[in-house]
Amino acid sequence: MAREPWVDKEECTSCGLCVANLPDVFRMDEDYLAECYNPKGASEEEIQNGAIDVCPAECIHWK
Ligand code: SF4
């Protein structure tokens, strides 16, 4: 089964980078914290490179 990204919202600083890079995977919730709403919106490599590796708070992880 494919891995799914998960945002630790306790650590998210609302910078918006993951949403800007991968809008088909991440969005901001009602509290303006990032969440993964569509884990299949990009390849694992794209998620790794565009979100997990660049999140300044290092708060996006694989489940
Ligand atoms: S890149 Fe990280 S800190 Fe920035 S909005 Fe996404 S999860 Fe939050």
Coordinates of N, CA, C and O and ligand atoms in Angstrom, one line a residue:
M1 N 0.8 -1.2 0.0 CA 0.0 0.0 0.0 C 0.9 1.3 0.0 O 1.9 1.3 0.6
A2 N 0.5 2.3 -0.7 CA 1.2 3.5 -0.8 C 1.2 4.2 0.5 O 0.3 4.1 1.3
R3 N 2.3 4.9 0.7 CA 2.4 5.7 2.0 C 1.6 7.0 1.9 O 1.5 7.5 0.8
E4 N 1.2 7.4 3.0 CA 0.4 8.7 3.0 C 1.1 9.7 3.9 O 1.5 9.4 5.0
P5 N 1.2 11.0 3.4 CA 1.7 12.0 4.3 C 0.8 12.4 5.4 O -0.5 12.3 5.2
W6 N 1.3 12.9 6.4 CA 0.5 13.3 7.6 C 1.2 14.6 8.2 O 2.4 14.6 8.3
V7 N 0.4 15.6 8.5 CA 0.9 16.8 9.1 C 0.7 16.8 10.6 O -0.4 16.7 11.0
D8 N 1.8 17.0 11.3 CA 1.7 17.2 12.8 C 1.3 18.7 13.0 O 2.2 19.5 13.0
K9 N 0.0 18.9 13.1 CA -0.5 20.3 13.2 C 0.0 21.0 14.4 O 0.1 22.3 14.4
E10 N 0.4 20.3 15.4 CA 1.0 21.0 16.6 C 2.2 21.8 16.3 O 2.6 22.7 17.0
E11 N 2.9 21.3 15.3 CA 4.2 21.9 14.9 C 4.1 22.8 13.7 O 5.0 23.6 13.4
C12 N 3.0 22.8 12.9 CA 2.9 23.6 11.7 C 2.9 25.1 12.0 O 2.2 25.5 12.9
T13 N 3.7 25.8 11.3 CA 3.8 27.3 11.5 C 3.0 28.1 10.5 O 3.1 29.3 10.4
S14 N 2.1 27.4 9.7 CA 1.2 28.0 8.7 C 2.0 28.8 7.7 O 1.5 29.8 7.2
C15 N 3.2 28.3 7.3 CA 3.9 29.1 6.3 C 3.3 28.9 4.9 O 3.5 29.7 4.0
G16 N 2.6 27.8 4.7 CA 1.9 27.7 3.4 C 2.7 27.0 2.3 O 2.2 26.9 1.2
L17 N 4.0 26.7 2.6 CA 4.8 26.2 1.5 C 4.3 24.9 0.9 O 4.3 24.7 -0.3
C18 N 3.9 24.0 1.8 CA 3.4 22.7 1.2 C 2.2 22.8 0.3 O 2.1 22.2 -0.7
V19 N 1.3 23.8 0.7 CA 0.1 24.0 -0.1 C 0.5 24.7 -1.4 O -0.1 24.4 -2.4
A20 N 1.5 25.6 -1.3 CA 1.9 26.3 -2.6 C 2.5 25.3 -3.5 O 2.3 25.3 -4.7
N21 N 3.3 24.4 -3.0 CA 4.0 23.4 -3.8 C 3.1 22.3 -4.3 O 3.3 21.8 -5.5
L22 N 2.2 21.8 -3.5 CA 1.4 20.7 -3.8 C 0.0 20.9 -3.4 O -0.6 20.3 -2.5
P23 N -0.7 21.8 -4.2 CA -2.1 22.2 -3.8 C -3.1 21.0 -4.0 O -4.2 21.1 -3.5
D24 N -2.7 20.0 -4.8 CA -3.6 18.9 -4.9 C -3.5 17.8 -3.8 O -4.2 16.8 -3.8
V25 N -2.5 18.1 -2.9 CA -2.3 17.2 -1.8 C -2.6 17.8 -0.4 O -3.3 17.2 0.4
F26 N -2.2 19.1 -0.3 CA -2.3 19.8 1.0 C -3.2 21.0 0.9 O -3.3 21.6 -0.2
R27 N -3.8 21.3 2.0 CA -4.6 22.5 2.1 C -4.6 23.1 3.5 O -4.1 22.3 4.4
M28 N -5.0 24.3 3.7 CA -5.0 24.9 5.0 C -6.4 24.6 5.6 O -7.4 24.8 4.9
D29 N -6.5 24.2 6.9 CA -7.7 23.9 7.5 C -8.3 25.2 8.0 O -7.8 26.3 7.8
E30 N -9.4 25.1 8.8 CA -10.1 26.3 9.3 C -9.3 27.1 10.3 O -9.5 28.3 10.5
D31 N -8.3 26.5 10.9 CA -7.4 27.2 11.8 C -6.1 27.6 11.1 O -5.1 28.0 11.7
Y32 N -6.1 27.5 9.8 CA -4.9 27.9 8.9 C -3.7 27.0 9.3 O -2.6 27.5 9.4
L33 N -4.0 25.8 9.5 CA -2.9 24.8 9.7 C -3.0 23.8 8.5 O -4.1 23.5 8.0
A34 N -1.8 23.3 8.1 CA -1.9 22.5 6.9 C -2.4 21.1 7.2 O -2.3 20.6 8.3
E35 N -3.1 20.5 6.2 CA -3.5 19.1 6.3 C -3.4 18.5 5.0 O -3.5 19.1 4.0
C36 N -3.3 17.1 5.0 CA -3.3 16.4 3.8 C -4.7 16.0 3.5 O -5.3 15.2 4.3
Y37 N -5.3 16.4 2.4 CA -6.6 16.1 2.1 C -6.7 15.1 0.9 O -7.8 14.5 0.7
N38 N -5.6 14.9 0.2 CA -5.6 14.0 -0.9 C -4.2 13.4 -1.1 O -3.4 13.9 -1.8
P39 N -4.0 12.3 -0.4 CA -2.6 11.7 -0.4 C -2.2 11.2 -1.8 O -1.0 11.0 -2.0
K40 N -3.2 11.0 -2.7 CA -2.8 10.5 -4.0 C -2.7 11.7 -5.0 O -2.7 11.4 -6.2
G41 N -2.7 12.9 -4.5 CA -2.6 14.0 -5.4 C -1.3 14.3 -6.1 O -1.1 15.1 -7.0
A42 N -0.2 13.5 -5.6 CA 1.1 13.6 -6.2 C 1.8 12.3 -5.9 O 1.4 11.5 -5.1
S43 N 2.9 12.1 -6.6 CA 3.7 10.9 -6.3 C 4.4 11.0 -5.0 O 4.6 12.1 -4.4
E44 N 4.9 9.9 -4.5 CA 5.6 9.9 -3.2 C 6.9 10.7 -3.3 O 7.2 11.5 -2.4
E45 N 7.5 10.7 -4.5 CA 8.7 11.5 -4.7 C 8.4 13.0 -4.7 O 9.1 13.8 -4.1
E46 N 7.3 13.4 -5.3 CA 6.9 14.8 -5.3 C 6.6 15.2 -3.9 O 6.9 16.4 -3.5
I47 N 5.9 14.4 -3.1 CA 5.6 14.7 -1.8 C 6.8 14.8 -0.9 O 7.0 15.8 -0.1
Q48 N 7.7 13.9 -1.1 CA 9.0 13.9 -0.3 C 9.7 15.2 -0.6 O 10.2 15.9 0.3
N49 N 9.9 15.5 -1.9 CA 10.7 16.7 -2.3 C 10.0 18.0 -2.1 O 10.7 19.0 -1.8
G50 N 8.7 18.0 -2.4 CA 8.0 19.3 -2.4 C 7.4 19.7 -1.0 O 6.9 20.8 -0.9
A51 N 7.4 18.7 -0.1 CA 6.7 19.0 1.2 C 7.6 18.5 2.4 O 8.1 19.3 3.1
I52 N 7.8 17.3 2.4 CA 8.5 16.7 3.6 C 9.9 17.3 3.8 O 10.3 17.7 4.8
D53 N 10.6 17.3 2.7 CA 12.0 17.8 2.8 C 12.2 19.3 2.9 O 13.2 19.8 3.3
V54 N 11.1 20.0 2.6 CA 11.2 21.5 2.6 C 10.4 22.2 3.7 O 10.5 23.4 3.9
C55 N 9.6 21.4 4.4 CA 8.8 22.0 5.4 C 9.7 22.6 6.5 O 10.5 21.9 7.1
P56 N 9.6 23.9 6.7 CA 10.6 24.5 7.7 C 10.4 24.0 9.1 O 11.3 24.1 9.9
A57 N 9.2 23.5 9.4 CA 8.9 23.0 10.8 C 9.2 21.5 10.9 O 9.1 20.9 11.9
E58 N 9.6 20.9 9.7 CA 9.8 19.4 9.7 C 8.6 18.7 10.3 O 8.9 17.7 11.1
C59 N 7.4 19.1 10.0 CA 6.3 18.5 10.6 C 5.4 17.7 9.7 O 4.3 17.3 10.1
I60 N 5.9 17.4 8.5 CA 5.2 16.5 7.6 C 5.9 15.1 7.6 O 7.1 15.1 7.4
H61 N 5.2 14.1 7.9 CA 5.8 12.8 8.0 C 5.0 11.8 7.2 O 3.8 12.0 6.8
W62 N 5.6 10.6 6.9 CA 4.8 9.5 6.3 C 4.1 8.8 7.5 O 4.7 8.6 8.5
K63 N 2.9 8.4 7.2 CA 2.1 7.6 8.2 C 2.8 6.3 8.5 O 3.3 5.7 7.5
Ligands
SF4_1 S1 5.3 23.5 4.9 FE1 5.1 22.7 7.0 S2 5.0 24.5 8.4 FE2 4.5 25.2 6.3 S3 2.3 25.0 6.1 FE3 3.1 23.1 5.4 S4 3.1 21.7 7.2 FE4 2.9 23.8 7.9

